[in-house]
Short mmCIF file of N, CA and C in Angstrom, two decimals:
data_model
loop_
_atom_site.label_atom_id
_atom_site.label_comp_id
_atom_site.label_asym_id
_atom_site.label_seq_id
_atom_site.Cartn_x
_atom_site.Cartn_y
_atom_site.Cartn_z
N UNK A 1 -7.32 28.16 15.12
CA UNK A 1 -8.21 26.82 15.37
C UNK A 1 -7.69 25.77 14.30
N UNK A 2 -7.93 24.54 15.02
CA UNK A 2 -7.05 23.25 14.56
C UNK A 2 -8.15 22.90 13.22
N UNK A 3 -7.60 22.55 12.17
CA UNK A 3 -8.61 22.16 11.00
C UNK A 3 -8.13 20.51 10.84
N UNK A 4 -8.92 19.67 10.98
CA UNK A 4 -8.43 18.41 10.69
C UNK A 4 -9.29 17.73 9.74
N UNK A 5 -8.64 16.74 8.66
CA UNK A 5 -9.54 15.98 7.65
C UNK A 5 -9.80 14.49 7.98
N UNK A 6 -10.78 14.25 8.20
CA UNK A 6 -11.38 12.65 8.48
C UNK A 6 -11.34 12.19 7.12
N UNK A 7 -10.61 10.65 6.48
CA UNK A 7 -10.77 10.21 5.85
C UNK A 7 -11.35 9.13 6.14
N UNK A 8 -12.46 8.48 5.70
CA UNK A 8 -13.38 7.18 5.76
C UNK A 8 -13.56 6.50 5.02
N UNK A 9 -13.04 5.19 4.85
CA UNK A 9 -13.29 4.08 4.15
C UNK A 9 -14.71 3.43 4.48
N UNK A 10 -15.34 3.46 3.48
CA UNK A 10 -16.90 2.96 3.42
C UNK A 10 -16.95 1.82 3.10
N UNK A 11 -16.15 0.82 2.97
CA UNK A 11 -16.41 -0.41 2.70
C UNK A 11 -17.23 -1.42 3.27
N UNK A 12 -17.43 -1.25 4.76
CA UNK A 12 -18.18 -1.33 5.76
C UNK A 12 -19.10 -0.23 6.53
N UNK A 13 -20.24 0.05 5.67
CA UNK A 13 -20.60 1.50 6.01
C UNK A 13 -21.34 1.49 7.49
N UNK A 14 -21.62 0.61 7.75
CA UNK A 14 -22.01 0.89 9.53
C UNK A 14 -21.05 0.85 10.40
N UNK A 15 -19.95 0.16 10.22
CA UNK A 15 -18.80 0.46 10.68
C UNK A 15 -18.39 1.90 10.75
N UNK A 16 -18.08 2.02 9.73
CA UNK A 16 -17.27 3.76 9.10
C UNK A 16 -18.36 4.78 9.80
N UNK A 17 -19.45 4.56 9.95
CA UNK A 17 -20.56 5.39 10.54
C UNK A 17 -20.00 5.61 12.38
N UNK A 18 -19.85 4.64 12.55
CA UNK A 18 -19.43 4.63 14.18
C UNK A 18 -17.99 5.06 14.61
N UNK A 19 -17.34 4.83 13.60
CA UNK A 19 -15.91 5.50 13.82
C UNK A 19 -15.92 6.84 13.67
N UNK A 20 -16.65 7.41 12.72
CA UNK A 20 -17.14 8.70 12.37
C UNK A 20 -17.66 9.46 13.39
N UNK A 21 -18.61 8.85 14.21
CA UNK A 21 -19.15 9.68 15.14
C UNK A 21 -18.31 9.90 16.26
N UNK A 22 -17.44 8.62 16.54
CA UNK A 22 -16.37 8.76 17.65
C UNK A 22 -15.19 10.06 17.13
N UNK A 23 -14.87 10.04 16.25
CA UNK A 23 -13.82 10.88 15.69
C UNK A 23 -14.80 12.33 15.75
N UNK A 24 -16.04 12.55 15.08
CA UNK A 24 -16.41 14.09 15.02
C UNK A 24 -16.70 14.42 16.71
N UNK A 25 -16.85 13.38 17.36
CA UNK A 25 -17.24 13.75 18.81
C UNK A 25 -16.00 14.11 19.54
N UNK A 26 -14.56 13.78 19.48
CA UNK A 26 -13.55 13.96 20.00
C UNK A 26 -12.87 15.16 19.38
N UNK A 27 -13.17 15.53 18.03
CA UNK A 27 -13.02 16.80 17.55
C UNK A 27 -13.77 18.04 18.12
N UNK A 28 -15.25 18.05 18.42
CA UNK A 28 -15.85 18.73 18.79
C UNK A 28 -15.31 19.06 20.19
N UNK A 29 -15.07 18.21 21.01
CA UNK A 29 -14.72 18.34 22.18
C UNK A 29 -13.12 19.16 22.88
N UNK A 30 -12.48 18.74 21.58
CA UNK A 30 -11.26 19.63 21.54
C UNK A 30 -11.27 20.98 20.74
N UNK A 31 -12.51 21.22 20.40
CA UNK A 31 -12.45 22.66 19.81
C UNK A 31 -12.51 22.65 18.49
N UNK A 32 -11.84 21.51 17.77
CA UNK A 32 -11.15 21.54 16.66
C UNK A 32 -12.54 21.69 15.20
N UNK A 33 -12.10 21.99 14.24
CA UNK A 33 -13.15 22.10 13.05
C UNK A 33 -12.43 20.86 12.15
N UNK A 34 -13.20 20.47 11.30
CA UNK A 34 -12.91 19.40 10.18
C UNK A 34 -13.87 19.05 9.11
N UNK A 35 -13.37 18.60 8.30
CA UNK A 35 -13.96 18.06 7.02
C UNK A 35 -13.94 16.56 7.20
N UNK A 36 -14.68 15.99 6.28
CA UNK A 36 -14.68 14.51 6.07
C UNK A 36 -14.97 14.00 4.56
N UNK A 37 -13.94 13.21 4.19
CA UNK A 37 -14.37 12.71 2.76
C UNK A 37 -14.15 11.10 2.85
N UNK A 38 -14.92 10.41 1.80
CA UNK A 38 -14.87 9.26 1.99
C UNK A 38 -14.29 8.65 1.02
N UNK A 39 -13.59 7.48 1.04
CA UNK A 39 -13.07 6.46 -0.04
C UNK A 39 -13.84 5.25 0.31
N UNK A 40 -13.36 4.69 -1.26
CA UNK A 40 -14.25 2.95 -1.22
C UNK A 40 -13.47 2.17 -0.12
N UNK A 41 -12.55 1.92 0.15
CA UNK A 41 -11.54 0.90 1.01
C UNK A 41 -10.37 1.62 1.71
N UNK A 42 -9.82 0.62 2.74
CA UNK A 42 -8.42 1.07 3.41
C UNK A 42 -7.68 1.48 2.40
N UNK A 43 -7.52 0.73 1.38
CA UNK A 43 -6.13 0.72 0.59
C UNK A 43 -6.12 2.27 -0.15
N UNK A 44 -7.46 3.00 -0.06
CA UNK A 44 -7.40 4.19 -0.62
C UNK A 44 -7.16 5.33 -0.03
N UNK A 45 -7.20 5.13 1.38
CA UNK A 45 -6.79 6.28 2.09
C UNK A 45 -5.53 7.28 2.30
N UNK A 46 -4.31 6.38 2.13
CA UNK A 46 -3.07 7.29 2.05
C UNK A 46 -3.31 8.04 0.84
N UNK A 47 -3.45 7.49 -0.19
CA UNK A 47 -3.60 8.42 -1.56
C UNK A 47 -4.46 9.81 -1.30
N UNK A 48 -5.63 9.45 -0.50
CA UNK A 48 -6.47 10.66 -0.32
C UNK A 48 -5.74 11.54 0.45
N UNK A 49 -5.22 11.07 1.43
CA UNK A 49 -4.51 12.27 2.56
C UNK A 49 -3.27 12.95 1.46
N UNK A 50 -2.47 12.19 0.75
CA UNK A 50 -1.66 12.82 -0.13
C UNK A 50 -2.03 13.76 -0.82
N UNK A 51 -3.17 13.44 -1.66
CA UNK A 51 -4.01 14.32 -2.40
C UNK A 51 -4.35 15.61 -1.51
N UNK A 52 -4.79 15.52 -0.52
CA UNK A 52 -5.41 16.54 0.64
C UNK A 52 -4.32 17.48 0.92
N UNK A 53 -3.19 16.57 1.23
CA UNK A 53 -2.09 17.53 2.11
C UNK A 53 -1.61 18.80 0.99
N UNK A 54 -1.62 18.47 -0.26
CA UNK A 54 -1.05 19.43 -0.95
C UNK A 54 -2.06 20.98 -0.95
N UNK A 55 -3.07 20.70 -0.53
CA UNK A 55 -4.04 22.00 -0.28
C UNK A 55 -3.51 22.77 0.82
N UNK A 56 -3.03 22.38 1.69
CA UNK A 56 -2.33 23.29 2.82
C UNK A 56 -3.45 23.40 3.83
N UNK A 57 -4.74 22.80 3.74
CA UNK A 57 -6.02 23.35 4.55
C UNK A 57 -5.96 22.47 5.96
N UNK A 58 -5.31 21.62 6.27
CA UNK A 58 -5.20 20.83 7.25
C UNK A 58 -4.16 20.64 8.28
N UNK A 59 -4.32 20.67 9.72
CA UNK A 59 -3.22 20.44 10.59
C UNK A 59 -3.11 19.00 10.87
N UNK A 60 -3.96 18.24 10.29
CA UNK A 60 -3.75 16.87 10.88
C UNK A 60 -5.00 16.13 10.00
N UNK A 61 -4.81 14.77 10.17
CA UNK A 61 -5.60 13.77 9.59
C UNK A 61 -6.26 12.68 10.11
N UNK A 62 -7.56 11.99 10.19
CA UNK A 62 -7.70 10.87 10.87
C UNK A 62 -7.78 9.93 10.00
N UNK A 63 -7.28 8.60 9.80
CA UNK A 63 -7.57 7.67 8.93
C UNK A 63 -8.44 6.73 9.76
N UNK A 64 -9.49 6.45 9.01
CA UNK A 64 -10.55 5.22 9.48
C UNK A 64 -10.99 4.27 8.46
N UNK A 65 -11.31 3.32 8.97
CA UNK A 65 -11.85 2.12 8.13
C UNK A 65 -11.68 0.70 8.83
N UNK A 66 -11.97 -0.42 7.83
CA UNK A 66 -12.11 -1.54 8.58
C UNK A 66 -11.61 -2.61 7.51
N UNK A 67 -10.76 -3.58 7.80
CA UNK A 67 -10.24 -4.57 7.16
C UNK A 67 -10.79 -5.64 7.89
N UNK A 68 -11.55 -6.78 7.32
CA UNK A 68 -11.93 -8.02 8.03
C UNK A 68 -11.18 -9.04 7.43
N UNK A 69 -10.67 -10.00 8.31
CA UNK A 69 -10.03 -10.98 7.42
C UNK A 69 -10.81 -12.09 6.82
N UNK A 70 -10.43 -12.52 5.53
CA UNK A 70 -11.11 -13.23 4.68
C UNK A 70 -10.57 -14.71 4.81
N UNK A 71 -10.58 -15.32 3.67
CA UNK A 71 -10.26 -16.58 3.34
C UNK A 71 -8.87 -16.47 2.40
N UNK A 72 -8.51 -15.55 1.85
CA UNK A 72 -7.37 -15.12 1.03
C UNK A 72 -6.19 -14.44 1.61
N UNK A 73 -5.01 -13.93 0.95
CA UNK A 73 -4.25 -13.41 1.37
C UNK A 73 -4.64 -11.73 1.17
N UNK A 74 -5.60 -11.33 0.89
CA UNK A 74 -5.88 -10.13 0.12
C UNK A 74 -5.99 -9.49 1.38
N UNK A 75 -6.39 -9.65 2.74
CA UNK A 75 -6.37 -8.85 4.13
C UNK A 75 -4.84 -8.50 4.29
N UNK A 76 -4.09 -9.37 4.03
CA UNK A 76 -2.64 -9.15 4.36
C UNK A 76 -2.11 -8.10 3.83
N UNK A 77 -2.39 -8.19 2.38
CA UNK A 77 -1.76 -6.63 1.67
C UNK A 77 -2.43 -5.64 1.81
N UNK A 78 -4.00 -5.42 2.11
CA UNK A 78 -4.58 -4.27 2.36
C UNK A 78 -4.00 -3.68 3.86
N UNK A 79 -4.10 -4.53 4.59
CA UNK A 79 -3.74 -3.93 5.76
C UNK A 79 -2.21 -3.46 5.78
N UNK A 80 -1.36 -4.45 5.53
CA UNK A 80 -0.01 -3.84 5.25
C UNK A 80 0.36 -2.91 4.34
N UNK A 81 -0.05 -2.56 3.46
CA UNK A 81 0.15 -1.37 2.29
C UNK A 81 -0.81 -0.27 2.89
N UNK A 82 -1.74 -0.28 3.49
CA UNK A 82 -2.72 1.09 3.80
C UNK A 82 -1.55 1.55 5.21
N UNK A 83 -1.18 0.63 6.09
CA UNK A 83 -0.52 1.13 7.33
C UNK A 83 0.92 1.59 6.62
N UNK A 84 1.46 1.09 5.55
CA UNK A 84 2.78 1.28 5.20
C UNK A 84 2.82 2.86 4.67
N UNK A 85 1.59 2.74 3.91
CA UNK A 85 1.17 4.20 2.97
C UNK A 85 1.09 5.41 4.05
N UNK A 86 0.26 4.99 5.12
CA UNK A 86 0.25 6.08 6.16
C UNK A 86 1.41 6.31 7.10
N UNK A 87 2.21 5.58 7.11
CA UNK A 87 3.48 5.40 7.91
C UNK A 87 4.45 6.47 7.22
N UNK A 88 4.64 6.32 5.96
CA UNK A 88 5.40 6.85 4.97
C UNK A 88 4.95 8.27 5.00
N UNK A 89 3.71 8.75 4.72
CA UNK A 89 3.29 9.92 5.01
C UNK A 89 3.64 10.79 6.24
N UNK A 90 3.44 9.77 7.48
CA UNK A 90 3.58 10.58 8.72
C UNK A 90 5.22 11.05 8.71
N UNK A 91 6.19 9.80 8.44
CA UNK A 91 7.80 9.94 8.82
C UNK A 91 8.04 10.90 7.57
N UNK A 92 7.80 10.73 6.30
CA UNK A 92 8.62 11.63 5.30
C UNK A 92 8.09 12.48 4.81
N UNK A 93 6.74 12.71 4.82
CA UNK A 93 5.99 14.12 4.99
C UNK A 93 5.93 14.83 6.10
N UNK A 94 6.15 14.31 7.26
CA UNK A 94 5.59 14.97 8.54
C UNK A 94 4.24 15.06 9.00
N UNK A 95 3.50 14.57 8.49
CA UNK A 95 1.89 14.51 8.87
C UNK A 95 1.47 14.01 9.95
N UNK A 96 0.65 14.74 10.78
CA UNK A 96 0.09 14.42 11.92
C UNK A 96 -1.05 13.34 11.78
N UNK A 97 -1.02 11.95 11.69
CA UNK A 97 -2.18 11.22 11.19
C UNK A 97 -2.39 10.41 12.41
N UNK A 98 -3.60 10.25 12.72
CA UNK A 98 -4.32 9.43 13.64
C UNK A 98 -4.70 7.72 12.71
N UNK A 99 -4.31 7.01 13.39
CA UNK A 99 -4.49 5.70 12.69
C UNK A 99 -5.77 4.95 13.40
N UNK A 100 -6.54 5.09 12.47
CA UNK A 100 -8.08 4.22 13.05
C UNK A 100 -8.43 3.21 12.04
N UNK A 101 -7.78 2.71 11.69
CA UNK A 101 -8.18 1.45 10.28
C UNK A 101 -8.32 0.26 11.39
N UNK A 102 -9.42 -0.34 11.47
CA UNK A 102 -9.23 -1.57 12.23
C UNK A 102 -8.96 -2.62 11.18
N UNK A 103 -8.31 -3.57 11.96
CA UNK A 103 -7.93 -4.73 11.33
C UNK A 103 -8.30 -6.05 12.31
N UNK A 104 -9.21 -6.64 11.89
CA UNK A 104 -10.04 -7.45 12.71
C UNK A 104 -10.41 -9.10 11.94
N UNK A 105 -10.67 -9.93 12.83
CA UNK A 105 -11.05 -11.25 12.21
C UNK A 105 -12.42 -11.33 12.12
N UNK A 106 -13.29 -10.59 12.70
CA UNK A 106 -14.67 -10.68 12.66
C UNK A 106 -15.42 -9.39 12.65
N UNK A 107 -16.60 -9.43 11.95
CA UNK A 107 -17.72 -8.08 11.94
C UNK A 107 -17.80 -8.00 13.57
N UNK A 108 -18.13 -8.72 14.55
CA UNK A 108 -18.44 -8.48 15.94
C UNK A 108 -17.45 -7.96 16.43
N UNK A 109 -16.03 -8.20 16.30
CA UNK A 109 -14.96 -7.28 16.88
C UNK A 109 -15.19 -5.94 16.18
N UNK A 110 -15.37 -5.97 15.04
CA UNK A 110 -14.93 -4.34 14.65
C UNK A 110 -16.28 -3.68 14.89
N UNK A 111 -17.51 -4.11 15.13
CA UNK A 111 -18.69 -3.58 15.64
C UNK A 111 -18.25 -2.96 17.26
N UNK A 112 -17.28 -3.83 18.17
CA UNK A 112 -17.14 -3.53 19.53
C UNK A 112 -16.20 -2.31 19.28
N UNK A 113 -15.12 -2.29 18.61
CA UNK A 113 -14.02 -1.15 18.48
C UNK A 113 -14.46 -0.01 18.02
N UNK A 114 -15.25 -0.11 17.07
CA UNK A 114 -15.71 1.29 16.25
C UNK A 114 -16.86 2.09 17.24
N UNK A 115 -17.66 1.21 17.93
CA UNK A 115 -18.68 1.82 18.84
C UNK A 115 -18.31 2.92 19.95
N UNK A 116 -18.79 4.03 19.71
CA UNK A 116 -18.14 5.25 20.46
C UNK A 116 -18.31 5.02 22.05
N UNK A 117 -19.29 4.15 22.39
CA UNK A 117 -19.47 3.67 23.71
C UNK A 117 -18.61 2.49 24.26
N UNK A 118 -18.09 1.75 23.35
CA UNK A 118 -17.31 0.70 23.85
C UNK A 118 -15.90 0.82 23.43
N UNK A 119 -15.37 0.88 22.33
CA UNK A 119 -14.05 0.72 21.95
C UNK A 119 -13.60 2.24 21.49
N UNK A 120 -14.43 3.03 21.13
CA UNK A 120 -14.12 4.16 20.44
C UNK A 120 -12.73 4.39 19.55
N UNK A 121 -12.38 3.47 18.83
CA UNK A 121 -11.16 3.86 18.03
C UNK A 121 -11.16 4.99 17.22
N UNK A 122 -12.40 5.58 16.51
CA UNK A 122 -12.53 6.52 16.22
C UNK A 122 -12.10 7.78 17.00
N UNK A 123 -12.54 7.73 18.08
CA UNK A 123 -12.13 8.89 18.95
C UNK A 123 -10.84 8.86 19.43
N UNK A 124 -10.23 7.49 19.46
CA UNK A 124 -8.75 7.05 20.00
C UNK A 124 -7.84 7.94 19.02
N UNK A 125 -8.15 7.27 17.59
CA UNK A 125 -7.51 7.95 16.57
C UNK A 125 -7.26 9.49 16.35
N UNK A 126 -8.38 9.79 16.83
CA UNK A 126 -8.37 11.53 16.44
C UNK A 126 -7.82 12.04 17.58
N UNK A 127 -7.59 11.62 18.99
CA UNK A 127 -6.75 11.81 19.87
C UNK A 127 -5.50 12.10 19.57
N UNK A 128 -4.98 10.80 19.13
CA UNK A 128 -3.99 10.81 18.58
C UNK A 128 -3.01 11.65 17.62
N UNK A 129 -4.14 12.17 16.33
CA UNK A 129 -3.57 12.95 15.61
C UNK A 129 -3.86 14.54 16.22
N UNK A 130 -4.52 14.95 17.05
CA UNK A 130 -4.62 16.03 17.74
C UNK A 130 -3.14 16.39 18.76
N UNK A 131 -2.73 14.99 19.38
CA UNK A 131 -1.69 15.20 19.93
C UNK A 131 -0.48 15.46 19.29
#
């Protein structure tokens, strides 16, 4: 049976909850089991996966989170480095990682994308990890 780890950034708790619902539904539908851990922000997601991979417990990972553009360049650094960290884990360490970190301009965009009944990006990222 496939066992997946969901890593969920909690910087925007309401968005994180919706992403998690979509991911859990997709995993249940696929008959997979899963654990979920929380990290403070998107920047911490790759590090959490790196720590977890050493356990050998997981067949894949689902990275969830949300970064909303603000008035400074912080957005660009968080988005870029988080994505780079996840890509490095995928390409250099051979990990199956579904990318569900939303990078949006507004909270409203995030709400639509996270909602399992509308955008369902948590479910989509999970399906990518399972594939």
